[in-house]
CSV table of C-alpha atoms in Angstrom, one decimal:
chain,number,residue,atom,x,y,z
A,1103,UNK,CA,71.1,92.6,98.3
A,1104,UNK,CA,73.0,94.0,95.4
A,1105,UNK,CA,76.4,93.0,94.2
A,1106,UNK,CA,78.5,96.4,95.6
A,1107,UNK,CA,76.6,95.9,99.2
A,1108,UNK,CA,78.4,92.4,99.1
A,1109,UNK,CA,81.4,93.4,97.6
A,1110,UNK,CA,81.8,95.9,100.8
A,1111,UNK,CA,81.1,93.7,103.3
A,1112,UNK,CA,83.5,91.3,101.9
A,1113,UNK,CA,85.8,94.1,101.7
A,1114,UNK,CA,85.2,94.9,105.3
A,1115,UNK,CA,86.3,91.1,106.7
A,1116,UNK,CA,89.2,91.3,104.2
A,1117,UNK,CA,90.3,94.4,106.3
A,1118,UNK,CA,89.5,93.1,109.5
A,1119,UNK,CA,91.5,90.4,109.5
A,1120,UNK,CA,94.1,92.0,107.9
A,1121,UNK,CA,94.3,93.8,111.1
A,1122,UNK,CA,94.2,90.5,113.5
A,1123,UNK,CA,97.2,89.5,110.9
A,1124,UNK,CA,99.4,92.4,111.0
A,1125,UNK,CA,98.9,92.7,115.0
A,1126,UNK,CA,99.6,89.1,115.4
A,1127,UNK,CA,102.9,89.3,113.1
A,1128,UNK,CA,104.2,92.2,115.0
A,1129,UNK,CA,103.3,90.6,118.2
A,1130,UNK,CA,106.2,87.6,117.0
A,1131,UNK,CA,108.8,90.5,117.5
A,1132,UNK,CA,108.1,90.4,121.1
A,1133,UNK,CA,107.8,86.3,121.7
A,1134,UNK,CA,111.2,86.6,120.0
A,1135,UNK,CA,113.1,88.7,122.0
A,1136,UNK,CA,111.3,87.7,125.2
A,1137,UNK,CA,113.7,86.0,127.8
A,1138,UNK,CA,112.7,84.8,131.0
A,1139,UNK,CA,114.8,86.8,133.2
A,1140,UNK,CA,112.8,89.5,132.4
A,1141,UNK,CA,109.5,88.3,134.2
A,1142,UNK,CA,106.0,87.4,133.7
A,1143,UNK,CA,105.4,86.5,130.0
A,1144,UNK,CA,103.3,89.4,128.3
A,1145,UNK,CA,103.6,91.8,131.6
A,1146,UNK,CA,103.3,95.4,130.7
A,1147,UNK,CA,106.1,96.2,132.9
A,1148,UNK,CA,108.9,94.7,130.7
A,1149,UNK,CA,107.5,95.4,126.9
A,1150,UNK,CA,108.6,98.1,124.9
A,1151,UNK,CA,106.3,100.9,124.1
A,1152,UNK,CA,105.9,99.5,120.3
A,1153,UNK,CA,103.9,96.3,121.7
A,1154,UNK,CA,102.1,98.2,124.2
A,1155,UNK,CA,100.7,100.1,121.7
A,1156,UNK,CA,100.2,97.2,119.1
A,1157,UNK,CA,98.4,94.9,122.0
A,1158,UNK,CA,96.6,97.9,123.4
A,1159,UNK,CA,95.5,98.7,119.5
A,1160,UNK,CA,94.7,94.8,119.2
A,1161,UNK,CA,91.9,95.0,122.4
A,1162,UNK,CA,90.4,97.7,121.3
A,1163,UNK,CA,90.0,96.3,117.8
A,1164,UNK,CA,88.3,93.4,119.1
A,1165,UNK,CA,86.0,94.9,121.4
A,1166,UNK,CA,85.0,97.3,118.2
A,1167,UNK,CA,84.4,93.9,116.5
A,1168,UNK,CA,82.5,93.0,119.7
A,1169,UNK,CA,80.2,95.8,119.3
A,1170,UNK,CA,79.5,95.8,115.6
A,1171,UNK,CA,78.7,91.8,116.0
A,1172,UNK,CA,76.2,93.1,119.0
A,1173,UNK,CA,74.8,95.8,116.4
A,1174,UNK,CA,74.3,93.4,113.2
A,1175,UNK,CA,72.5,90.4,115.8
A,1176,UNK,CA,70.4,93.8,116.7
A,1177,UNK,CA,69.9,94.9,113.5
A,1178,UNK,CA,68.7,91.1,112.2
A,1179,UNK,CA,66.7,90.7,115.4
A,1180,UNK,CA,64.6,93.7,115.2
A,1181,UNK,CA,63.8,93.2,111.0
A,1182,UNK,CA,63.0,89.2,111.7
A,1183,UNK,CA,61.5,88.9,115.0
A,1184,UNK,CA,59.9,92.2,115.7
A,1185,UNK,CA,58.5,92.4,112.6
């Protein structure tokens, strides 16, 4: 495997969890201003649009994770054990 192959991939989990991060900070704006007169904790019905968005972008984002870690296992299962 050469050196720029790793370098990407490294790259790649950098960016990753730079997204978990970033979702996860902005998500502290709504634990913050969340009172509980205003319902269920983390109910759609009293978030602003901003967090919908960021925790609707932050489930989607895992289950693209989910489906690349599904496509590497397949990937490594078809050149080790098929072969």
């Amino acid at each position: 495997m050469s050196i720029s192959k790793i370098l990407k991939i490294f790259l790649l989990i950098i960016l990753d969890l730079f997204v978990f991060v970033f979702c996860g900070i902005y998500m502290m704006g709504y634990d913050d201003s969340y009172q509980e007169i205003q319902g269920e904790y983390f109910s759609f019905s009293n978030m602003k649009v901003e967090y919908k968005i960021v925790w609707g972008f932050y489930n989607f984002w895992i289950l693209l994770n989910c489906i690349l870690l599904f496509y590497v296992l397949f990937r490594l299962y078809r050149k080790f054990v098929l072969k």
